[in-house]
Short mmCIF file of C-alpha atoms in Angstrom, two decimals:
data_model
loop_
_atom_site.label_atom_id
_atom_site.label_comp_id
_atom_site.label_asym_id
_atom_site.label_seq_id
_atom_site.Cartn_x
_atom_site.Cartn_y
_atom_site.Cartn_z
CA UNK A 1 -85.00 200.99 -10.90
CA UNK A 2 -81.76 202.58 -11.15
CA UNK A 3 -80.14 199.93 -9.04
CA UNK A 4 -81.29 197.17 -11.28
CA UNK A 5 -78.47 197.95 -13.84
CA UNK A 6 -75.97 197.12 -10.79
CA UNK A 7 -77.76 194.08 -9.44
CA UNK A 8 -79.39 192.15 -12.17
CA UNK A 9 -77.74 189.32 -14.71
CA UNK A 10 -74.59 187.46 -14.42
CA UNK A 11 -72.31 190.31 -15.47
CA UNK A 12 -73.47 191.79 -12.03
CA UNK A 13 -72.44 188.73 -10.10
CA UNK A 14 -69.61 190.90 -8.45
CA UNK A 15 -71.56 193.55 -7.27
CA UNK A 16 -74.06 191.12 -5.64
CA UNK A 17 -71.11 189.28 -4.02
CA UNK A 18 -70.28 192.80 -2.41
CA UNK A 19 -74.01 193.37 -1.36
CA UNK A 20 -73.63 189.72 0.43
CA UNK A 21 -70.55 191.20 2.06
CA UNK A 22 -72.84 193.77 3.75
CA UNK A 23 -75.11 191.03 5.07
CA UNK A 24 -77.82 191.64 2.56
CA UNK A 25 -80.32 189.05 1.70
CA UNK A 26 -81.33 188.28 -1.74
CA UNK A 27 -84.78 189.59 -0.80
CA UNK A 28 -83.23 192.89 0.35
CA UNK A 29 -81.03 193.24 -2.88
CA UNK A 30 -84.11 192.77 -4.90
CA UNK A 31 -85.82 195.87 -3.55
CA UNK A 32 -85.28 199.41 -4.20
CA UNK A 33 -82.09 200.54 -2.60
CA UNK A 34 -82.91 204.05 -0.68
CA UNK A 35 -79.89 205.99 0.34
CA UNK A 36 -80.22 207.35 4.04
CA UNK A 37 -78.05 210.37 4.30
CA UNK A 38 -77.20 210.79 7.89
CA UNK A 39 -75.67 213.83 9.02
CA UNK A 40 -75.13 212.42 12.58
CA UNK A 41 -72.00 213.37 14.34
CA UNK A 42 -71.03 213.95 18.05
CA UNK A 43 -69.90 217.58 17.94
CA UNK A 44 -72.91 219.23 16.50
CA UNK A 45 -75.89 219.35 19.13
CA UNK A 46 -78.24 219.54 16.20
CA UNK A 47 -77.02 216.47 15.00
CA UNK A 48 -76.74 214.26 18.16
CA UNK A 49 -79.85 212.80 17.88
CA UNK A 50 -80.04 212.02 14.22
CA UNK A 51 -79.09 208.34 14.71
CA UNK A 52 -82.48 208.01 16.34
CA UNK A 53 -84.08 209.78 13.36
CA UNK A 54 -82.01 207.87 10.92
CA UNK A 55 -82.98 204.69 12.75
CA UNK A 56 -86.90 205.64 12.22
CA UNK A 57 -86.43 206.55 8.60
CA UNK A 58 -84.82 203.04 8.09
CA UNK A 59 -87.86 201.38 9.54
CA UNK A 60 -90.20 203.61 7.46
CA UNK A 61 -88.50 202.63 4.20
CA UNK A 62 -88.34 198.96 5.16
CA UNK A 63 -92.04 198.75 6.07
CA UNK A 64 -93.09 200.35 2.60
CA UNK A 65 -90.90 197.62 0.88
CA UNK A 66 -87.60 199.31 0.44
CA UNK A 67 -83.93 198.30 1.49
CA UNK A 68 -82.33 201.46 3.39
CA UNK A 69 -78.69 202.08 3.29
CA UNK A 70 -77.14 204.59 5.45
CA UNK A 71 -74.08 206.85 4.50
CA UNK A 72 -72.75 210.15 5.76
CA UNK A 73 -72.64 213.57 5.21
CA UNK A 74 -70.46 216.24 7.23
CA UNK A 75 -71.75 219.19 9.18
CA UNK A 76 -70.31 222.13 10.90
CA UNK A 77 -71.90 224.09 13.96
CA UNK A 78 -71.58 227.35 13.27
CA UNK A 79 -72.03 228.10 16.65
CA UNK A 80 -68.76 226.22 17.97
CA UNK A 81 -67.12 227.64 14.56
CA UNK A 82 -68.08 231.29 15.48
CA UNK A 83 -65.53 233.95 16.07
CA UNK A 84 -62.27 232.18 14.84
CA UNK A 85 -60.93 230.82 11.62
CA UNK A 86 -63.44 227.96 11.98
CA UNK A 87 -66.16 230.05 10.35
CA UNK A 88 -63.97 230.22 7.33
CA UNK A 89 -65.10 226.33 6.97
CA UNK A 90 -68.70 226.74 7.34
CA UNK A 91 -70.08 228.14 4.24
CA UNK A 92 -67.41 226.20 2.34
CA UNK A 93 -69.04 222.83 3.30
CA UNK A 94 -72.32 223.59 1.57
CA UNK A 95 -70.45 222.44 -1.49
CA UNK A 96 -68.41 219.80 0.25
CA UNK A 97 -71.56 218.31 1.31
CA UNK A 98 -73.20 218.72 -2.25
CA UNK A 99 -70.30 217.27 -4.08
CA UNK A 100 -69.58 214.36 -1.95
CA UNK A 101 -73.45 213.29 -1.34
CA UNK A 102 -73.72 213.52 -5.39
CA UNK A 103 -70.50 211.25 -5.56
CA UNK A 104 -71.89 208.53 -3.23
CA UNK A 105 -75.31 208.63 -4.73
CA UNK A 106 -74.31 208.15 -8.31
CA UNK A 107 -71.47 205.77 -7.79
CA UNK A 108 -73.79 203.18 -5.91
CA UNK A 109 -76.69 203.47 -8.03
CA UNK A 110 -79.41 204.40 -5.30
CA UNK A 111 -82.94 204.60 -6.47
CA UNK A 112 -83.89 207.14 -4.02
CA UNK A 113 -82.71 209.09 -1.16
CA UNK A 114 -83.83 210.38 2.22
CA UNK A 115 -81.75 213.30 3.47
CA UNK A 116 -81.40 213.64 7.37
CA UNK A 117 -79.80 217.26 7.79
CA UNK A 118 -80.19 219.75 10.55
CA UNK A 119 -77.87 222.75 10.73
CA UNK A 120 -77.17 225.59 8.57
CA UNK A 121 -75.02 224.63 5.46
CA UNK A 122 -75.99 221.16 5.64
CA UNK A 123 -79.72 221.52 4.77
CA UNK A 124 -79.05 223.72 1.59
CA UNK A 125 -75.95 221.46 0.64
CA UNK A 126 -77.99 218.47 0.63
CA UNK A 127 -80.89 220.20 -1.25
CA UNK A 128 -78.65 221.16 -3.90
CA UNK A 129 -77.31 217.49 -4.08
CA UNK A 130 -81.02 216.39 -4.46
CA UNK A 131 -81.44 218.52 -7.27
CA UNK A 132 -78.31 217.27 -9.12
CA UNK A 133 -78.71 213.68 -8.85
CA UNK A 134 -82.73 214.08 -9.27
CA UNK A 135 -83.85 210.53 -8.00
CA UNK A 136 -87.02 210.64 -5.59
CA UNK A 137 -85.83 212.24 -2.58
CA UNK A 138 -87.47 213.36 1.01
CA UNK A 139 -86.09 215.53 3.54
CA UNK A 140 -86.65 214.92 7.41
CA UNK A 141 -84.34 216.99 9.79
CA UNK A 142 -83.31 216.59 13.08
CA UNK A 143 -85.63 219.01 14.40
CA UNK A 144 -85.23 222.31 16.67
CA UNK A 145 -84.20 222.62 20.21
CA UNK A 146 -86.44 223.60 22.85
CA UNK A 147 -86.09 227.04 24.22
CA UNK A 148 -84.02 227.77 27.52
CA UNK A 149 -85.56 229.55 30.57
CA UNK A 150 -83.91 232.29 32.56
CA UNK A 151 -85.61 234.29 35.10
CA UNK A 152 -89.12 233.18 33.85
CA UNK A 153 -88.29 234.31 30.35
CA UNK A 154 -87.63 232.05 27.16
CA UNK A 155 -83.89 232.09 25.83
CA UNK A 156 -82.12 231.01 22.89
CA UNK A 157 -78.43 230.97 21.37
CA UNK A 158 -78.65 234.73 20.81
CA UNK A 159 -79.38 235.38 24.53
CA UNK A 160 -76.06 233.77 25.68
CA UNK A 161 -74.13 235.87 22.83
CA UNK A 162 -75.72 239.06 23.78
CA UNK A 163 -75.17 238.14 27.50
CA UNK A 164 -71.43 238.14 26.68
CA UNK A 165 -71.87 241.86 25.89
CA UNK A 166 -73.91 242.47 28.57
CA UNK A 167 -71.25 241.16 31.00
CA UNK A 168 -68.46 243.21 29.33
CA UNK A 169 -70.49 246.38 29.68
CA UNK A 170 -70.96 245.68 33.44
CA UNK A 171 -75.02 245.09 33.11
CA UNK A 172 -74.69 241.43 34.55
CA UNK A 173 -72.49 239.50 36.99
CA UNK A 174 -70.09 236.48 35.99
CA UNK A 175 -72.51 234.30 38.09
CA UNK A 176 -75.42 235.50 35.92
CA UNK A 177 -73.35 234.98 32.59
CA UNK A 178 -72.85 231.58 33.74
CA UNK A 179 -76.46 230.68 34.46
CA UNK A 180 -77.04 231.71 30.66
CA UNK A 181 -74.01 229.39 29.38
CA UNK A 182 -75.77 226.40 31.29
CA UNK A 183 -79.29 227.15 30.63
CA UNK A 184 -79.60 228.86 27.30
CA UNK A 185 -79.43 225.64 25.01
CA UNK A 186 -81.22 222.99 27.14
CA UNK A 187 -81.76 220.27 24.54
CA UNK A 188 -80.43 218.58 21.53
CA UNK A 189 -81.72 220.12 18.03
CA UNK A 190 -80.96 223.25 15.90
CA UNK A 191 -81.04 226.59 18.04
CA UNK A 192 -84.43 227.41 18.95
CA UNK A 193 -84.81 230.78 17.47
CA UNK A 194 -85.51 231.49 13.67
CA UNK A 195 -81.76 231.09 12.95
CA UNK A 196 -80.57 229.66 9.46
CA UNK A 197 -81.06 226.03 10.51
CA UNK A 198 -84.80 226.19 11.27
CA UNK A 199 -85.16 228.60 8.44
CA UNK A 200 -83.92 226.32 5.76
CA UNK A 201 -85.60 223.10 7.36
CA UNK A 202 -89.05 225.35 7.16
CA UNK A 203 -88.27 226.32 3.87
CA UNK A 204 -88.08 222.51 2.83
CA UNK A 205 -91.90 222.51 3.65
CA UNK A 206 -92.57 225.63 1.52
CA UNK A 207 -90.44 224.10 -1.36
CA UNK A 208 -92.30 220.45 -1.40
CA UNK A 209 -89.31 218.68 -0.42
CA UNK A 210 -90.27 217.74 3.40
CA UNK A 211 -93.49 216.50 5.01
CA UNK A 212 -95.55 218.84 7.41
CA UNK A 213 -93.72 219.63 10.75
CA UNK A 214 -90.26 219.03 9.26
CA UNK A 215 -89.09 222.43 10.27
CA UNK A 216 -90.97 223.41 13.34
CA UNK A 217 -91.35 219.50 15.51
CA UNK A 218 -89.00 219.73 18.24
CA UNK A 219 -85.94 217.29 18.14
CA UNK A 220 -86.85 215.71 21.53
CA UNK A 221 -90.97 215.16 20.74
CA UNK A 222 -91.68 211.61 19.83
CA UNK A 223 -93.74 213.26 16.96
CA UNK A 224 -90.34 213.57 15.39
CA UNK A 225 -89.44 210.00 15.25
CA UNK A 226 -93.09 209.35 13.75
CA UNK A 227 -92.21 211.87 11.28
CA UNK A 228 -88.99 210.42 10.39
CA UNK A 229 -90.96 206.86 9.65
CA UNK A 230 -93.13 208.60 7.69
CA UNK A 231 -90.47 210.12 5.49
CA UNK A 232 -89.13 206.58 4.98
CA UNK A 233 -92.53 205.48 3.58
CA UNK A 234 -93.18 208.53 1.55
CA UNK A 235 -90.08 208.17 -0.52
CA UNK A 236 -91.29 204.68 -1.50
CA UNK A 237 -94.62 206.27 -2.77
CA UNK A 238 -92.10 208.66 -4.79
CA UNK A 239 -90.73 205.79 -6.35
CA UNK A 240 -93.89 204.35 -7.32
CA UNK A 241 -95.09 207.77 -8.84
CA UNK A 242 -91.60 208.60 -10.07
CA UNK A 243 -91.73 212.38 -8.77
CA UNK A 244 -88.29 213.84 -8.38
CA UNK A 245 -86.73 217.02 -6.90
CA UNK A 246 -86.71 218.76 -10.06
CA UNK A 247 -90.55 217.87 -10.38
CA UNK A 248 -90.85 219.54 -6.96
CA UNK A 249 -88.43 222.19 -6.89
CA UNK A 250 -89.89 224.47 -9.94
CA UNK A 251 -89.57 228.17 -10.47
CA UNK A 252 -93.07 228.58 -8.72
CA UNK A 253 -91.93 226.51 -5.92
CA UNK A 254 -88.85 228.83 -5.22
CA UNK A 255 -91.27 231.68 -5.45
CA UNK A 256 -93.56 230.07 -2.42
CA UNK A 257 -90.13 229.65 -0.53
CA UNK A 258 -89.06 233.14 -0.98
CA UNK A 259 -92.58 234.22 0.19
CA UNK A 260 -92.78 232.00 3.08
CA UNK A 261 -89.29 233.18 3.90
CA UNK A 262 -90.53 236.86 4.22
CA UNK A 263 -93.76 235.86 5.80
CA UNK A 264 -91.60 234.11 8.57
CA UNK A 265 -88.59 236.59 8.62
CA UNK A 266 -86.03 233.93 8.03
CA UNK A 267 -82.22 234.22 8.30
CA UNK A 268 -80.60 236.44 5.97
CA UNK A 269 -78.61 233.37 4.76
CA UNK A 270 -81.58 232.12 3.03
CA UNK A 271 -80.58 234.75 0.42
CA UNK A 272 -77.56 232.72 -0.32
CA UNK A 273 -79.07 229.31 -0.30
CA UNK A 274 -82.19 229.76 -2.20
CA UNK A 275 -80.56 231.05 -5.23
CA UNK A 276 -77.62 228.27 -4.99
CA UNK A 277 -80.35 225.53 -4.88
CA UNK A 278 -82.27 226.82 -7.68
CA UNK A 279 -79.05 227.36 -9.71
CA UNK A 280 -78.74 223.46 -9.30
CA UNK A 281 -82.12 223.45 -10.77
CA UNK A 282 -81.20 225.66 -13.75
CA UNK A 283 -83.40 228.23 -12.33
CA UNK A 284 -82.22 231.62 -11.75
CA UNK A 285 -83.23 233.48 -8.25
CA UNK A 286 -81.64 236.89 -8.10
CA UNK A 287 -81.89 239.75 -5.31
CA UNK A 288 -84.17 241.72 -7.43
CA UNK A 289 -86.81 238.76 -7.60
CA UNK A 290 -86.42 238.64 -3.39
CA UNK A 291 -87.21 242.33 -3.13
CA UNK A 292 -89.99 242.03 -5.34
CA UNK A 293 -91.78 239.01 -3.44
CA UNK A 294 -90.85 241.08 -0.20
CA UNK A 295 -92.52 244.21 -1.31
CA UNK A 296 -95.95 242.29 -1.51
CA UNK A 297 -95.32 239.69 1.20
CA UNK A 298 -96.55 240.86 4.89
CA UNK A 299 -94.19 239.83 7.66
CA UNK A 300 -96.36 237.72 9.91
CA UNK A 301 -93.87 236.27 12.42
CA UNK A 302 -91.21 237.87 14.78
CA UNK A 303 -89.80 234.77 16.25
CA UNK A 304 -86.55 234.90 18.04
CA UNK A 305 -84.35 236.92 17.54
CA UNK A 306 -86.82 239.48 16.32
CA UNK A 307 -89.35 238.78 18.93
CA UNK A 308 -89.87 236.79 21.99
CA UNK A 309 -91.68 233.69 20.49
CA UNK A 310 -89.79 230.49 19.54
CA UNK A 311 -89.98 227.53 16.96
CA UNK A 312 -91.70 225.02 19.53
CA UNK A 313 -94.41 227.97 19.73
CA UNK A 314 -94.72 228.19 15.67
CA UNK A 315 -95.22 224.43 15.77
CA UNK A 316 -98.01 224.67 18.20
CA UNK A 317 -99.66 227.53 16.35
CA UNK A 318 -99.95 225.50 13.08
CA UNK A 319 -96.58 225.42 11.66
CA UNK A 320 -95.47 226.36 8.06
CA UNK A 321 -98.53 225.00 6.84
CA UNK A 322 -100.69 227.60 8.79
CA UNK A 323 -98.48 230.41 7.82
CA UNK A 324 -98.78 229.30 4.11
CA UNK A 325 -102.48 228.80 4.32
CA UNK A 326 -102.82 232.48 5.81
CA UNK A 327 -100.94 233.63 2.72
CA UNK A 328 -103.42 232.16 0.49
CA UNK A 329 -105.79 234.86 1.40
CA UNK A 330 -104.01 237.12 -0.69
CA UNK A 331 -103.32 234.59 -3.34
CA UNK A 332 -99.42 234.86 -2.35
CA UNK A 333 -99.27 231.18 -2.62
CA UNK A 334 -98.97 228.80 -5.94
CA UNK A 335 -101.30 226.31 -4.74
CA UNK A 336 -100.49 223.77 -7.88
CA UNK A 337 -96.99 222.96 -6.92
CA UNK A 338 -96.22 219.13 -6.43
CA UNK A 339 -94.83 217.98 -3.07
CA UNK A 340 -93.05 215.11 -1.70
CA UNK A 341 -96.49 213.72 -0.35
CA UNK A 342 -97.44 213.15 -3.98
CA UNK A 343 -100.26 215.92 -3.59
CA UNK A 344 -100.04 219.70 -4.43
CA UNK A 345 -99.26 222.26 -1.91
CA UNK A 346 -102.74 223.28 -1.90
CA UNK A 347 -103.96 219.86 -0.90
CA UNK A 348 -101.26 219.74 1.77
CA UNK A 349 -102.29 223.26 3.39
CA UNK A 350 -106.02 222.94 3.16
CA UNK A 351 -107.54 223.06 6.74
CA UNK A 352 -104.40 223.95 8.36
CA UNK A 353 -105.60 226.76 10.50
CA UNK A 354 -103.71 229.69 12.57
CA UNK A 355 -104.20 228.55 15.95
CA UNK A 356 -102.18 231.49 18.00
CA UNK A 357 -102.62 234.94 16.44
CA UNK A 358 -99.73 236.19 18.65
CA UNK A 359 -97.25 233.82 17.08
CA UNK A 360 -98.61 234.03 13.44
CA UNK A 361 -100.31 237.22 12.94
CA UNK A 362 -103.36 237.15 10.86
CA UNK A 363 -102.97 238.51 7.24
CA UNK A 364 -105.05 241.48 7.83
CA UNK A 365 -103.02 242.55 10.89
CA UNK A 366 -98.93 241.92 10.10
CA UNK A 367 -96.19 243.23 11.95
CA UNK A 368 -95.43 244.97 8.52
CA UNK A 369 -96.97 245.10 5.05
CA UNK A 370 -93.45 244.06 3.64
CA UNK A 371 -91.34 241.01 4.21
CA UNK A 372 -88.84 240.14 6.87
CA UNK A 373 -85.89 240.49 4.53
CA UNK A 374 -84.74 243.44 2.55
CA UNK A 375 -82.19 244.04 -0.30
CA UNK A 376 -80.49 247.31 -0.13
CA UNK A 377 -78.68 248.83 -3.44
CA UNK A 378 -76.74 252.10 -3.79
CA UNK A 379 -73.19 253.05 -4.76
CA UNK A 380 -71.78 251.16 -1.72
CA UNK A 381 -73.59 247.90 -2.74
CA UNK A 382 -74.49 248.24 -6.77
CA UNK A 383 -74.91 244.46 -6.99
CA UNK A 384 -77.01 244.46 -3.44
CA UNK A 385 -76.69 243.81 0.26
CA UNK A 386 -79.10 241.94 2.49
CA UNK A 387 -80.73 242.90 5.92
CA UNK A 388 -83.21 241.07 8.23
CA UNK A 389 -85.54 244.11 8.30
CA UNK A 390 -87.68 242.23 10.75
CA UNK A 391 -85.18 242.47 13.25
CA UNK A 392 -84.37 245.91 13.16
CA UNK A 393 -85.30 248.56 15.67
CA UNK A 394 -87.93 250.97 13.99
CA UNK A 395 -85.41 253.92 14.63
CA UNK A 396 -82.71 252.47 12.74
CA UNK A 397 -84.59 251.73 9.60
CA UNK A 398 -83.08 255.16 8.50
CA UNK A 399 -79.70 256.06 9.79
CA UNK A 400 -76.72 257.98 8.91
CA UNK A 401 -73.66 258.05 10.62
CA UNK A 402 -69.59 257.94 10.34
CA UNK A 403 -67.97 254.94 9.24
CA UNK A 404 -65.76 253.01 11.75
CA UNK A 405 -63.64 250.84 9.39
CA UNK A 406 -62.18 247.40 10.28
CA UNK A 407 -60.22 244.86 7.95
CA UNK A 408 -61.52 241.81 9.48
CA UNK A 409 -64.00 240.62 12.33
CA UNK A 410 -61.43 240.53 14.86
CA UNK A 411 -60.29 243.78 14.90
CA UNK A 412 -63.98 245.27 15.10
CA UNK A 413 -64.63 242.77 17.80
CA UNK A 414 -61.59 244.23 19.72
CA UNK A 415 -62.99 247.88 19.28
CA UNK A 416 -66.44 247.09 20.34
CA UNK A 417 -64.90 245.13 23.58
CA UNK A 418 -63.06 248.35 24.34
CA UNK A 419 -65.94 250.65 24.19
CA UNK A 420 -64.35 252.34 21.11
CA UNK A 421 -67.81 252.53 19.26
CA UNK A 422 -70.19 255.13 19.82
CA UNK A 423 -73.75 255.97 19.22
CA UNK A 424 -74.55 257.01 15.86
CA UNK A 425 -71.53 255.05 14.05
CA UNK A 426 -71.75 252.65 11.38
CA UNK A 427 -69.06 249.61 11.68
CA UNK A 428 -67.97 248.60 8.40
CA UNK A 429 -66.40 245.15 8.27
CA UNK A 430 -64.56 244.13 4.99
CA UNK A 431 -62.45 241.32 3.60
CA UNK A 432 -64.83 238.98 5.03
CA UNK A 433 -66.66 237.88 1.82
CA UNK A 434 -66.82 234.85 0.00
CA UNK A 435 -63.45 235.17 -1.92
CA UNK A 436 -61.75 237.61 0.52
CA UNK A 437 -62.47 235.88 3.72
CA UNK A 438 -62.47 233.74 2.28
CA UNK A 439 -65.53 231.78 3.29
CA UNK A 440 -67.63 234.49 4.22
CA UNK A 441 -67.80 234.32 7.91
CA UNK A 442 -70.81 234.76 9.88
CA UNK A 443 -70.40 237.73 12.35
CA UNK A 444 -72.54 236.82 15.51
CA UNK A 445 -70.21 238.01 17.95
CA UNK A 446 -69.82 241.64 17.13
CA UNK A 447 -73.35 242.06 16.65
CA UNK A 448 -74.44 240.33 19.83
CA UNK A 449 -71.84 242.39 21.41
CA UNK A 450 -73.12 245.79 20.13
CA UNK A 451 -76.80 244.63 21.39
CA UNK A 452 -75.50 243.58 24.59
CA UNK A 453 -73.80 247.00 25.11
CA UNK A 454 -77.30 248.65 24.74
CA UNK A 455 -75.95 250.03 21.17
CA UNK A 456 -78.45 248.29 19.14
CA UNK A 457 -80.87 251.16 18.74
CA UNK A 458 -77.98 253.52 17.47
CA UNK A 459 -75.07 251.72 15.89
CA UNK A 460 -75.40 250.10 12.52
CA UNK A 461 -73.02 247.25 10.70
CA UNK A 462 -72.17 246.69 7.26
CA UNK A 463 -69.95 243.92 5.69
CA UNK A 464 -69.17 241.88 2.68
CA UNK A 465 -69.15 238.85 5.03
CA UNK A 466 -72.41 237.71 6.49
CA UNK A 467 -74.37 237.27 9.91
CA UNK A 468 -75.88 234.77 11.89
CA UNK A 469 -79.50 233.95 11.62
CA UNK A 470 -79.25 234.85 15.53
CA UNK A 471 -78.36 238.35 14.54
CA UNK A 472 -80.70 241.26 15.05
CA UNK A 473 -80.36 245.15 14.60
CA UNK A 474 -79.35 247.11 11.56
CA UNK A 475 -76.79 244.70 10.32
CA UNK A 476 -76.35 244.79 6.58
CA UNK A 477 -74.44 241.96 4.98
CA UNK A 478 -73.61 240.25 1.71
CA UNK A 479 -72.31 243.82 0.61
CA UNK A 480 -71.31 242.97 -3.29
CA UNK A 481 -69.00 243.58 -5.11
CA UNK A 482 -66.87 242.51 -1.92
CA UNK A 483 -63.77 244.48 -1.14
CA UNK A 484 -61.54 241.60 -2.44
CA UNK A 485 -62.97 241.83 -5.75
CA UNK A 486 -62.79 245.58 -5.96
CA UNK A 487 -65.92 246.71 -4.48
CA UNK A 488 -66.48 250.21 -3.15
CA UNK A 489 -66.61 248.99 0.52
CA UNK A 490 -62.91 248.45 -0.02
CA UNK A 491 -62.36 252.42 -0.34
CA UNK A 492 -64.43 253.55 2.76
CA UNK A 493 -62.31 255.61 5.19
CA UNK A 494 -62.68 256.23 8.86
CA UNK A 495 -65.42 258.98 9.40
CA UNK A 496 -66.86 259.08 6.10
CA UNK A 497 -70.58 259.21 6.25
CA UNK A 498 -72.78 256.25 5.37
CA UNK A 499 -76.56 256.57 4.69
CA UNK A 500 -79.04 253.43 5.28
CA UNK A 501 -82.61 253.83 4.33
CA UNK A 502 -84.00 250.33 4.73
CA UNK A 503 -87.81 251.30 3.76
CA UNK A 504 -85.95 252.67 0.40
CA UNK A 505 -83.93 249.88 -0.07
CA UNK A 506 -80.70 252.05 -0.27
CA UNK A 507 -77.36 252.03 1.01
CA UNK A 508 -74.97 254.74 0.12
CA UNK A 509 -71.48 256.31 0.67
CA UNK A 510 -71.94 260.04 0.98
CA UNK A 511 -68.61 261.09 -0.66
CA UNK A 512 -68.40 263.42 -3.50
CA UNK A 513 -68.33 261.43 -7.09
CA UNK A 514 -64.95 263.03 -7.89
CA UNK A 515 -63.55 261.65 -4.48
CA UNK A 516 -64.72 258.18 -5.04
CA UNK A 517 -63.31 257.98 -8.42
CA UNK A 518 -59.95 259.01 -7.14
CA UNK A 519 -60.07 256.36 -4.54
CA UNK A 520 -61.05 253.77 -6.93
CA UNK A 521 -58.50 254.35 -9.31
CA UNK A 522 -55.89 253.98 -6.62
CA UNK A 523 -57.52 250.79 -4.88
CA UNK A 524 -55.76 247.87 -4.96
CA UNK A 525 -57.47 244.98 -3.00
CA UNK A 526 -55.73 243.14 -0.40
CA UNK A 527 -54.70 239.51 -0.92
CA UNK A 528 -54.24 236.74 1.50
CA UNK A 529 -51.64 233.90 1.71
CA UNK A 530 -54.17 230.51 1.54
CA UNK A 531 -53.67 226.95 0.92
CA UNK A 532 -55.55 223.79 1.15
CA UNK A 533 -59.48 223.88 0.37
CA UNK A 534 -59.90 227.48 1.03
CA UNK A 535 -57.20 228.37 -1.55
CA UNK A 536 -59.41 226.32 -4.00
CA UNK A 537 -62.79 227.72 -2.79
CA UNK A 538 -61.56 231.07 -3.07
CA UNK A 539 -60.49 230.82 -6.59
CA UNK A 540 -63.88 229.69 -7.65
CA UNK A 541 -66.53 231.26 -5.62
CA UNK A 542 -68.97 233.69 -7.16
CA UNK A 543 -70.40 236.99 -5.40
CA UNK A 544 -72.65 236.75 -2.38
CA UNK A 545 -75.26 238.36 -4.50
CA UNK A 546 -75.19 235.10 -6.71
CA UNK A 547 -75.59 232.94 -3.81
CA UNK A 548 -71.48 232.43 -3.53
CA UNK A 549 -71.69 229.19 -5.94
CA UNK A 550 -68.76 227.92 -7.27
CA UNK A 551 -68.22 228.57 -10.93
#
C-alpha cells in the first residue's frame, strides 16, 4: 500500500501521531486509506445532496475493509454563472480541480480514491486528476435532477432559459414566466437534460470509470445511495486487483466514450473534456478522430434539449449500458476494455436490453445514421468547430446568411433582446475563446433568446466561445483558431456571407481570397487587461480544438 510508507516504522511515529489527532484508531490506520473527494457545497443544486452520497461511499469503503477519509473539491454552477463575468470562471476550474486533487492525494499518500462529482467541469477535472495520480479510483456522481412539469409537459433548465426569450417576444405573460421559474428545476441534482454534467457522468460509464447507473439514476432515488455504497466497496476490490485509471482509460476506452457520446447526443463540451482527459493519459484525441467516429455511429437518443425525453427516462429504458449493448450490434463498442467493476465492458453490458424504443432508438431505426456531434472545418475554422447536430432543426443543417458581428456575449444579447436580429442572420460572437474571453464562456442566454423568440429555424450563431449543453439550434462553437489568437473569425465584417453545411462538415466565410488576405495582413487581435488567475490562465491555455488544456 502507498500509505504504508507514511504509516509503518519508528520514523513514521510523527505521522501516526497526526492520524491519532484525527481520531483514527490503530485498526483504522493499518487499513488502506481511501480518499473520498467530496464536491459538496451549498451553492450548486447538483451538489447539495453530495454529503449523503459521501456518507454512503464511506460506509461502503468501511464495510469492505478500508478507512475512508474525506477531502473537498470545488465546483461552479454553470447556470448561476451564466451570462456575466462569473462564466469566465467555469471552464478554468477544471484545471484547478485537477491540480488541487493531485496535490491533496499525493501529499497525503492515499491508497485509492472515490471521486464524488456532479456538475460540468467538476467531472472532467476529477477524471484528469485520476489519470495523473493513477491509483485505484471509482467515480460516483450526485445524480441527475428530475424533470419539472408545466402544463402537462416535462421541463428542464433550458425551458426556463427559452421562456425568458418568449417573454421578451411577448409570447408569454410574466405570470407564466414565474411558473417556469418555480417549477423547471424541482429537485437537487444535475439539470435533467443531456447537458454537460449528465453527458460527462454518462461517459464515466462508457470509459469504465463509473458503475452502471452512475450517469442516469436520479439524485433523489434511494438506489443512488445504494450505488454510492457499491462504489465504496468496488474501490477496495480495485486495490486488491491493482487496477488503476490508466489500465481502464486506454485509447480504446476513449473511442468507446466518443462512440457513446455520438449515440447519446451529448453536450458539445465533451469535445473539450474528452481530449483533455485523454491528454492526461498521454493519449491524443483530436477532432478528426471525433468526426471519424461520428461518421459511423448512429444517433440513438434525442434527450432534452434535442428532444422531449429526459435522463430519468434514459435510466428507465436501461441507461448507458443499454445504449452500449445496442451499439454492439454493429461492433461499434470494444468489449475488451477493463472497468472499475474488475470486469470488461462486454461482461458488464451483456443482457442489458433496451426497454423503451422511444427513448433509445434501435440500431436499425436511429434518429440519424451519423452521430449527435459534428466537427466543421473551412476557412473560418481551419482547426475545427463543433455543433450538436442532433439538436439542429433540419432546415438549418444547411444555411447561408449575412454576418451580424459582436465583440462579446453581452453585445449580442442586447441586440437579440432589442429585436435587431432578423431571420436568415448568422450571429458571430468573438473574443470569447479560451484565451480571448478568457475562459471560453458558455453562452446559453443568447441561444435561448433566439429559440424563445421563434428564430431557431432561421438564425445561426457561431463563436470562438462555447455553448451550454442546454443549447439547441444551429449554434457552432469552439471556432479555432480563436480571434484572440489571430483566427479568421476576427476579420469577419458586418454583412459578410457565412456558409454553414453541417452534413458536409463545412464552415466558410464567403469573401474573396484577395480581400481575406488584405484583412488578415491588417488584423491586430484585441487584448484585454487581466489580473489574477484569469491572467495566468490566458497565458497558458491552448486552443479549444485541443481541449483548452494548459500548456
